[in-house]
């Protein structure tokens, strides 16, 4: 019984605005969203922000990322499918312009009998500036 355009509670609206203002490619954590949301809505609680982010993700208004190696999930505005890259030296998380093409996806679904609903691809290695400075991996 969910209407097609659900009326968002005011607090959730604030959370959505904050994520959209961080913008694509920013990948904010719940903590960062909370800090920013509190500037506009001083009475908002962290639990509300957390619940709001989960709900907005369910509704498809924002994307949620669980990046391997990152302790906390990150959020970004709902945009086109894209992959991510995490730098193992500095921890930077960037957007990568890549998405599994529909034909490949259909092939995988047929071959394995799956109904794929979502994809999440994260590459890792050295980001541009770490690669440039030749950050040694592990050695100190
Ligand atoms: Zn880096
Ligand atoms: Zn992204």
Coordinates of C-alpha atoms and ligand atoms in Angstrom, one line a residue:
X1 CA 0.0 0.0 0.0
X2 CA 2.8 2.4 -0.8
X3 CA 1.8 5.4 -3.0
X4 CA 4.0 5.9 -6.0
X5 CA 5.3 9.2 -4.8
X6 CA 5.6 8.7 -1.1
X7 CA 5.5 11.9 1.0
X8 CA 8.8 12.0 2.8
X9 CA 8.9 13.0 6.4
X10 CA 10.6 16.5 6.8
X11 CA 13.7 15.0 8.4
X12 CA 14.2 12.6 5.5
X13 CA 13.8 15.5 3.1
X14 CA 16.6 17.3 4.9
X15 CA 18.8 14.1 4.6
X16 CA 18.1 13.7 0.9
X17 CA 19.0 17.4 0.3
X18 CA 22.2 17.0 2.2
X19 CA 23.2 13.9 0.1
X20 CA 22.3 15.6 -3.1
X21 CA 24.3 18.7 -2.1
X22 CA 27.4 16.6 -1.4
X23 CA 26.9 15.6 -5.0
X24 CA 27.9 12.7 -7.2
X25 CA 31.3 11.3 -6.5
X26 CA 31.5 12.6 -3.0
X27 CA 30.5 9.4 -1.1
X28 CA 29.6 10.7 2.3
X29 CA 29.4 8.5 5.4
X30 CA 26.3 8.6 7.7
X31 CA 28.4 10.6 10.2
X32 CA 29.2 13.3 7.6
X33 CA 25.5 13.4 6.5
X34 CA 24.6 13.7 10.2
X35 CA 27.0 16.6 10.8
X36 CA 25.7 18.5 7.8
X37 CA 22.0 17.7 8.5
X38 CA 22.3 19.0 12.0
X39 CA 23.4 22.4 10.7
X40 CA 19.9 22.8 9.2
X41 CA 17.9 20.8 11.7
X42 CA 19.6 21.0 15.0
X43 CA 17.3 18.6 16.7
X44 CA 17.8 15.8 14.2
X45 CA 19.3 12.7 15.8
X46 CA 21.9 10.3 14.4
X47 CA 19.4 7.4 14.6
X48 CA 17.0 9.4 12.5
X49 CA 19.7 10.1 9.9
X50 CA 20.7 6.4 9.9
X51 CA 17.1 5.2 9.4
X52 CA 16.5 8.0 6.9
X53 CA 19.5 6.9 4.8
X54 CA 18.3 3.3 4.8
X55 CA 14.8 4.3 3.8
X56 CA 15.9 6.7 1.0
X57 CA 18.1 3.9 -0.3
X58 CA 15.2 1.5 -0.3
X59 CA 13.1 4.1 -2.2
X60 CA 15.9 4.5 -4.8
X61 CA 16.5 8.2 -4.0
X62 CA 20.1 7.6 -3.0
X63 CA 22.8 5.0 -3.6
X64 CA 24.5 3.1 -0.7
X65 CA 28.0 1.8 -1.1
X66 CA 29.7 -0.9 1.0
X67 CA 33.3 -0.5 -0.1
X68 CA 35.6 -3.3 0.9
X69 CA 38.1 -1.9 3.3
X70 CA 35.9 0.9 4.5
X71 CA 34.4 0.6 8.0
X72 CA 31.2 2.5 7.2
X73 CA 28.8 2.6 4.3
X74 CA 28.9 5.6 2.1
X75 CA 26.0 7.4 0.4
X76 CA 25.7 9.4 -2.8
X77 CA 22.9 10.8 -5.0
X78 CA 21.2 8.2 -7.3
X79 CA 22.9 8.5 -10.6
X80 CA 23.7 6.2 -13.5
X81 CA 25.3 2.9 -12.6
X82 CA 29.0 3.3 -12.0
X83 CA 31.8 1.4 -10.4
X84 CA 34.2 2.6 -7.7
X85 CA 37.8 2.6 -7.0
X86 CA 39.4 2.6 -3.6
X87 CA 43.0 3.7 -3.1
X88 CA 44.8 1.2 -0.8
X89 CA 47.4 3.9 0.1
X90 CA 45.3 6.9 1.0
X91 CA 41.8 5.5 1.2
X92 CA 40.3 7.8 -1.4
X93 CA 37.1 6.5 -3.0
X94 CA 36.4 7.6 -6.6
X95 CA 33.8 7.0 -9.2
X96 CA 34.9 4.9 -12.1
X97 CA 33.0 5.1 -15.4
X98 CA 32.1 1.5 -15.8
X99 CA 29.0 -0.6 -15.6
X100 CA 28.4 -4.2 -16.7
X101 CA 26.7 -4.0 -20.1
X102 CA 23.1 -5.3 -20.4
X103 CA 24.1 -8.1 -22.7
X104 CA 26.7 -9.4 -20.3
X105 CA 24.3 -9.1 -17.4
X106 CA 21.6 -11.0 -19.4
X107 CA 24.1 -13.7 -20.2
X108 CA 25.1 -14.1 -16.6
X109 CA 21.4 -14.3 -15.6
X110 CA 20.7 -17.0 -18.2
X111 CA 23.8 -19.0 -17.4
X112 CA 23.4 -19.0 -13.6
X113 CA 19.5 -18.8 -13.5
X114 CA 19.7 -15.4 -11.6
X115 CA 17.6 -12.3 -11.5
X116 CA 20.2 -9.6 -11.0
X117 CA 18.8 -6.5 -9.3
X118 CA 21.9 -4.6 -8.4
X119 CA 25.6 -4.5 -9.1
X120 CA 28.4 -3.3 -7.0
X121 CA 31.9 -3.2 -8.4
X122 CA 34.9 -1.8 -6.6
X123 CA 38.4 -1.8 -8.0
X124 CA 41.4 -1.1 -5.8
X125 CA 45.0 0.0 -6.2
X126 CA 46.7 3.3 -6.2
X127 CA 44.9 6.5 -7.1
X128 CA 46.5 9.0 -9.5
X129 CA 48.4 11.1 -6.9
X130 CA 49.6 8.1 -4.9
X131 CA 50.8 6.4 -8.1
X132 CA 52.6 9.6 -9.0
X133 CA 54.4 9.9 -5.7
X134 CA 55.4 6.3 -5.9
X135 CA 54.0 5.5 -2.4
X136 CA 55.6 2.2 -1.4
X137 CA 53.1 -0.5 -0.6
X138 CA 53.9 -1.8 2.9
X139 CA 57.6 -0.9 3.0
X140 CA 58.5 2.0 5.2
Ligands
LIG1 ZN1 45.7 7.5 -3.0
LIG2 ZN1 30.0 6.8 -6.7

